[in-house]
Amino acid sequence: MENYYLNINGNNYKIIGDENESLLNILREKLNLTGAKCGCETGTCGTCKVIIDGKAVKSCRVRGFDLQNSKIETIEGLADGYKLHPIQEAFIEAGAIQCGFCTPAMILTTKALLNENKNPTEEEIRFAFRENLCRCTGYVQIVEAVKLAAKKLGGM
């Protein structure tokens, strides 16, 4: 058993556990932050994405122990109380929510993309989502949501 701290959504959490435990397991099982979904646990589906130091990362593929000096963002930290983040608003307005299982990861992938590139092309948007599998439908509304989010955030 190890004791260490993780900074998640601006809060420090003391973690007690196995140093090999995945960040996804820590978020869901120890901290009750269930926005990151457990889809495949192999890094294939991307439903477990969170943002680590500005990059969208599959939380099932990283050890929490290795992130002691990192800034971790989850979907729970995006809204400001009841006020949704502009990216969340854009996903609703564009009809990109669908079943909702993969939506938190899609929204965080959007945030990481727009942090790096405020005016992504459709090709760049589709490339950013190459590791996010949505089985509900195509990605047309998701791409439209990213474009709308970019506008809301001052790009495009």
Phi, psi and omega in degrees: 000136178240153172243128177204172182242144173236139175263111183234123181053035177083001178249143176267130180241132174276125181250130175241120181169191180289133181292347179267002182292136180290153176300321180303313180297319180298312181301310187282315189270327184260327186250357180056033173262090192263011179296321174287122185267151176262098182264298187240337184060018177239000181083013183273317191272332178079006181289349183261012185298140171226176176253125177239118181050042175089352183250141174287123186226143176283113186289345178283345186256003180236146178275134177301322182304327182282357188250022185298334180250021183253160174257118184251132177240135175240171180299332181295337182265002187278312181287158176254088186067238178272353180274115181292152173290149179307328178292319177297317178300317182297320179296321178292311183297327181272359181069032184263010182282319181052231183283338177095347183298316182265357185301315179304318179293323178295317181295318179290326175297320177299315181299314180297319178298310184289337173295326181270328187216105184285344182229063182288146173283167178300321178298318179293323178296310181298324177295320180298331182264012183297338181253013177247110180264126175243122182266357183286316185192195178283190186251012184301309182293328179294316178298318178296322178296320179295318178297317179295318178298319178300318178296315181299330182266009174097004177265191176045000000 
